[in-house]
CSV table of C-alpha atoms in Angstrom, one decimal:
chain,number,residue,atom,x,y,z
D,2,GLY,CA,-4.4,-25.4,24.3
D,3,ASP,CA,-1.3,-23.5,25.3
D,4,SER,CA,-1.7,-20.0,26.6
D,5,VAL,CA,0.1,-17.0,28.0
D,6,THR,CA,-1.2,-14.7,30.7
D,7,GLN,CA,0.5,-11.3,31.4
D,8,MET,CA,-0.2,-8.8,34.0
D,9,GLU,CA,-2.6,-6.1,32.8
D,10,GLY,CA,-1.3,-2.7,32.2
D,11,PRO,CA,-0.8,0.0,31.7
D,12,VAL,CA,2.2,0.3,34.1
D,13,THR,CA,3.6,3.7,34.8
D,14,LEU,CA,6.9,4.1,36.6
D,15,SER,CA,9.4,6.9,37.4
D,16,GLU,CA,12.8,6.7,35.9
D,17,GLU,CA,15.2,4.4,37.8
D,18,ALA,CA,12.4,2.5,39.4
D,19,PHE,CA,12.4,-1.3,39.5
D,20,LEU,CA,10.2,-3.1,36.9
D,21,THR,CA,8.4,-6.4,37.1
D,22,ILE,CA,6.0,-7.6,34.5
D,23,ASN,CA,4.4,-10.9,35.4
D,24,CYS,CA,4.0,-13.7,32.9
D,25,THR,CA,2.6,-17.1,33.5
D,26,TYR,CA,1.9,-19.9,30.9
D,27,THR,CA,0.0,-23.0,30.4
D,28,ALA,CA,1.5,-25.6,28.1
D,29,THR,CA,2.2,-29.3,27.8
D,30,GLY,CA,5.8,-30.5,27.6
D,31,TYR,CA,8.7,-28.0,27.5
D,32,PRO,CA,8.0,-24.8,25.7
D,33,SER,CA,10.5,-22.1,24.8
D,34,LEU,CA,9.7,-18.7,26.3
D,35,PHE,CA,10.3,-15.3,24.9
D,36,TRP,CA,9.8,-11.6,25.7
D,37,TYR,CA,9.3,-9.2,22.8
D,38,VAL,CA,9.2,-5.4,22.9
D,39,GLN,CA,7.2,-3.1,20.6
D,40,TYR,CA,8.2,0.5,20.5
D,41,PRO,CA,5.7,3.0,19.2
D,42,GLY,CA,4.9,2.7,15.5
D,43,GLU,CA,7.2,-0.4,15.1
D,44,GLY,CA,6.9,-4.1,14.9
D,45,LEU,CA,7.9,-6.5,17.7
D,46,GLN,CA,11.6,-7.1,18.5
D,47,LEU,CA,12.9,-10.0,20.4
D,48,LEU,CA,14.1,-8.8,23.8
D,49,LEU,CA,15.2,-12.1,25.4
D,50,LYS,CA,14.5,-15.8,25.5
D,51,ALA,CA,14.9,-19.0,27.5
D,52,THR,CA,14.6,-22.5,26.1
D,53,LYS,CA,14.7,-24.7,29.2
D,54,ALA,CA,13.8,-24.7,32.8
D,55,ASP,CA,16.0,-22.5,35.1
D,56,ASP,CA,17.5,-20.7,32.1
D,57,LYS,CA,17.9,-17.0,32.5
D,58,GLY,CA,17.5,-14.7,29.5
D,59,SER,CA,19.0,-11.3,29.6
D,60,ASN,CA,19.4,-8.3,27.3
D,61,LYS,CA,19.7,-4.5,27.7
D,62,GLY,CA,19.4,-4.8,31.5
D,63,PHE,CA,16.2,-6.9,31.4
D,64,GLU,CA,16.1,-10.4,32.8
D,65,ALA,CA,13.7,-13.3,33.0
D,66,THR,CA,14.1,-16.7,34.5
D,67,TYR,CA,12.2,-19.8,33.2
D,68,ARG,CA,10.5,-21.2,36.3
D,69,LYS,CA,8.9,-24.5,35.4
D,70,GLU,CA,7.7,-25.1,38.9
D,71,THR,CA,5.6,-22.0,38.9
D,72,THR,CA,5.1,-21.9,35.1
D,73,SER,CA,6.3,-18.3,35.0
D,74,PHE,CA,8.7,-16.1,33.1
D,75,HIS,CA,8.5,-12.7,34.8
D,76,LEU,CA,10.4,-9.8,33.2
D,77,GLU,CA,12.5,-7.6,35.5
D,78,LYS,CA,14.8,-4.6,35.2
D,79,GLY,CA,16.5,-2.9,38.1
D,80,SER,CA,16.4,0.7,36.9
D,81,VAL,CA,14.1,1.7,34.0
D,82,GLN,CA,14.7,4.6,31.6
D,83,VAL,CA,12.4,6.7,29.7
D,84,SER,CA,13.5,4.9,26.5
D,85,ASP,CA,12.1,1.7,27.9
D,86,SER,CA,8.6,3.0,27.4
D,87,ALA,CA,7.0,0.4,25.1
D,88,VAL,CA,4.6,-2.5,25.0
D,89,TYR,CA,6.1,-5.8,26.2
D,90,PHE,CA,4.8,-9.2,25.1
D,91,CYS,CA,5.4,-12.6,26.7
D,92,ALA,CA,5.3,-15.5,24.3
D,93,LEU,CA,5.8,-19.2,24.2
D,94,TYR,CA,6.6,-21.7,21.5
D,95,ASN,CA,5.5,-25.3,21.8
D,96,ASN,CA,4.4,-28.1,19.5
D,97,ASN,CA,4.9,-26.0,16.3
D,98,ASP,CA,2.8,-23.2,17.7
D,99,MET,CA,3.7,-19.7,19.0
D,100,ARG,CA,1.4,-17.9,21.4
D,101,PHE,CA,1.6,-14.3,22.6
D,102,GLY,CA,0.2,-12.7,25.7
D,103,ALA,CA,-2.0,-9.6,25.4
D,104,GLY,CA,0.9,-7.2,26.0
D,105,THR,CA,1.7,-4.8,28.8
D,106,ARG,CA,2.2,-1.1,28.1
D,107,LEU,CA,5.0,0.5,30.1
D,108,THR,CA,5.4,4.2,30.4
D,109,VAL,CA,8.4,5.6,32.2
D,110,LYS,CA,8.3,9.2,33.3
D,111,PRO,CA,11.4,11.4,33.9
L,2,ILE,CA,19.3,-4.2,5.6
L,3,ALA,CA,15.5,-4.1,5.0
L,4,GLY,CA,14.5,-7.3,6.8
L,5,ILE,CA,10.7,-7.5,6.5
L,6,THR,CA,8.8,-5.1,4.3
L,7,GLN,CA,5.1,-4.7,4.5
L,8,ALA,CA,2.8,-2.8,2.2
L,9,PRO,CA,0.7,-0.8,2.5
L,10,THR,CA,1.4,0.8,5.8
L,11,SER,CA,-2.3,1.7,6.2
L,12,GLN,CA,-5.5,1.3,4.3
L,13,ILE,CA,-9.2,2.1,4.6
L,14,LEU,CA,-11.2,-0.5,2.8
L,15,ALA,CA,-14.9,-0.8,2.1
L,16,ALA,CA,-16.7,-3.8,3.4
L,17,GLY,CA,-17.0,-6.6,0.8
L,18,ARG,CA,-13.9,-5.5,-1.1
L,19,ARG,CA,-10.9,-7.8,-1.8
L,20,MET,CA,-7.5,-6.8,-0.4
L,21,THR,CA,-4.0,-8.2,-0.5
L,22,LEU,CA,-1.5,-7.2,2.1
L,23,ARG,CA,2.1,-7.7,0.9
L,24,CYS,CA,5.0,-9.0,2.8
L,25,THR,CA,8.6,-9.5,1.5
L,26,GLN,CA,11.7,-10.6,3.5
L,27,ASP,CA,15.3,-10.5,2.4
L,28,MET,CA,16.8,-12.8,5.1
L,29,ARG,CA,16.1,-16.1,3.2
L,30,HIS,CA,14.2,-17.3,6.2
L,31,ASN,CA,12.3,-20.5,5.8
L,32,ALA,CA,9.3,-19.7,8.0
L,33,MET,CA,6.9,-16.8,7.6
L,34,TYR,CA,3.8,-15.7,9.6
L,35,TRP,CA,0.9,-13.4,9.6
L,36,TYR,CA,-0.5,-12.1,12.9
L,37,ARG,CA,-3.2,-9.6,13.7
L,38,GLN,CA,-2.9,-7.4,16.7
L,39,ASP,CA,-6.0,-6.3,18.6
L,40,LEU,CA,-6.2,-4.3,21.8
L,41,GLY,CA,-6.3,-6.6,24.8
L,42,LEU,CA,-5.8,-9.7,22.7
L,43,GLY,CA,-2.2,-9.5,21.9
L,44,LEU,CA,-1.0,-11.1,18.6
L,45,ARG,CA,-3.0,-13.9,17.1
L,46,LEU,CA,-1.6,-16.1,14.3
L,47,ILE,CA,-3.6,-16.1,11.1
L,48,HIS,CA,-1.6,-18.3,8.8
L,49,TYR,CA,2.0,-19.5,8.6
L,50,SER,CA,4.3,-21.1,6.2
L,51,ASN,CA,7.2,-23.4,7.3
L,52,THR,CA,8.9,-23.3,3.9
L,53,ALA,CA,8.2,-22.1,0.3
L,54,GLY,CA,5.3,-24.0,-1.2
L,55,THR,CA,3.6,-24.9,2.1
L,56,THR,CA,1.1,-23.0,4.3
L,57,GLY,CA,-0.8,-23.8,7.4
L,58,LYS,CA,-3.7,-22.3,9.4
L,59,GLY,CA,-3.1,-20.5,12.7
L,60,GLU,CA,-5.5,-19.5,15.5
L,61,VAL,CA,-7.8,-17.2,13.5
L,62,PRO,CA,-7.6,-18.2,9.8
L,63,ASP,CA,-11.2,-17.6,8.7
L,64,GLY,CA,-11.7,-14.9,6.1
L,65,TYR,CA,-8.0,-14.9,5.1
L,66,SER,CA,-5.9,-16.8,2.6
L,67,VAL,CA,-2.1,-16.9,2.0
L,68,SER,CA,0.3,-18.3,-0.6
L,69,ARG,CA,4.0,-18.9,-0.6
L,70,ALA,CA,5.2,-19.2,-4.1
L,71,ASN,CA,8.8,-18.4,-3.2
L,72,THR,CA,11.0,-17.9,-0.1
L,73,ASP,CA,10.7,-14.1,0.0
L,74,ASP,CA,7.0,-13.3,-0.4
L,75,PHE,CA,4.0,-14.2,1.7
L,76,PRO,CA,0.9,-12.2,0.7
L,77,LEU,CA,-2.2,-12.2,2.9
L,78,THR,CA,-5.6,-11.9,1.1
L,79,LEU,CA,-8.9,-10.9,2.5
L,80,ALA,CA,-11.4,-12.2,-0.1
L,81,SER,CA,-14.3,-10.1,1.1
L,82,ALA,CA,-13.4,-7.7,3.9
L,83,VAL,CA,-15.7,-7.3,7.0
L,84,PRO,CA,-15.5,-4.7,9.8
L,85,SER,CA,-14.2,-7.3,12.3
L,86,GLN,CA,-11.1,-7.6,10.2
L,87,THR,CA,-10.2,-4.0,11.2
L,88,SER,CA,-6.8,-4.5,12.9
L,89,VAL,CA,-3.1,-4.1,12.7
L,90,TYR,CA,-1.5,-6.9,10.7
L,91,PHE,CA,2.1,-8.0,11.2
L,92,CYS,CA,4.1,-10.2,9.0
L,93,ALA,CA,7.1,-12.0,10.5
L,94,SER,CA,9.8,-14.5,9.5
L,95,SER,CA,12.2,-16.8,11.2
L,96,GLU,CA,14.8,-19.3,10.3
L,97,GLY,CA,12.6,-22.1,11.6
L,98,ARG,CA,9.5,-22.5,13.8
L,99,GLY,CA,10.3,-21.5,17.3
L,100,THR,CA,13.4,-19.5,16.6
L,101,GLU,CA,13.6,-15.7,16.8
L,102,ALA,CA,10.9,-14.0,14.7
L,103,PHE,CA,11.6,-10.7,12.9
L,104,PHE,CA,8.6,-8.5,12.4
L,105,GLY,CA,7.6,-5.9,9.8
L,106,GLN,CA,6.3,-2.5,10.7
L,107,GLY,CA,2.7,-3.5,10.4
L,108,THR,CA,-0.3,-2.6,8.2
L,109,ARG,CA,-3.1,-0.8,9.8
L,110,LEU,CA,-6.3,-1.9,8.1
L,111,THR,CA,-9.7,-0.3,8.7
L,112,VAL,CA,-12.8,-1.9,7.1
L,113,VAL,CA,-15.8,0.4,7.0
């Protein structure tokens, strides 16, 4: 079946550092890809999405590009802030099914 | 704007007891979902409903049941709770399958 694999955390960065969280997927056909963010004590919120190959999703300074050739959807941000501390989930939707990765906890220190 | 409301926010439950987790949305979304979140496993789909009156099984449905009598409500029932059902439960909704999902705040359930 379809699956999503994320880099294991936790990830700890200093403020203004560059962030990459790797995400790869296994799926038949052409899934839609998502990044969700979960702040402490809250539910998940959609951060960005891409629905076809080579699409780039972006929001709040975060970006991810749908790479079908490498089956990847890595999340990047050029300069993280303390307020970006959260758990980030990569997800895919395909064939009427949505699958989430295990989540990557990011802590940004001032 | 309330969005998705879950109740209770947390619960300690004795094994063998029956429990219903409540979920209500005010966005008139067609699709609703129940997930459980466990450390290291991410979110796993328990049950879903594409529209009022229909339900379907997700990845981990055993021990849980749902109903969708109307658009707004999607309760999740544990008929006889077991310790392995200790988890954080999230209800979500979306306009349709595969579109942006909106999540509730979660219910932390501990079965002892």
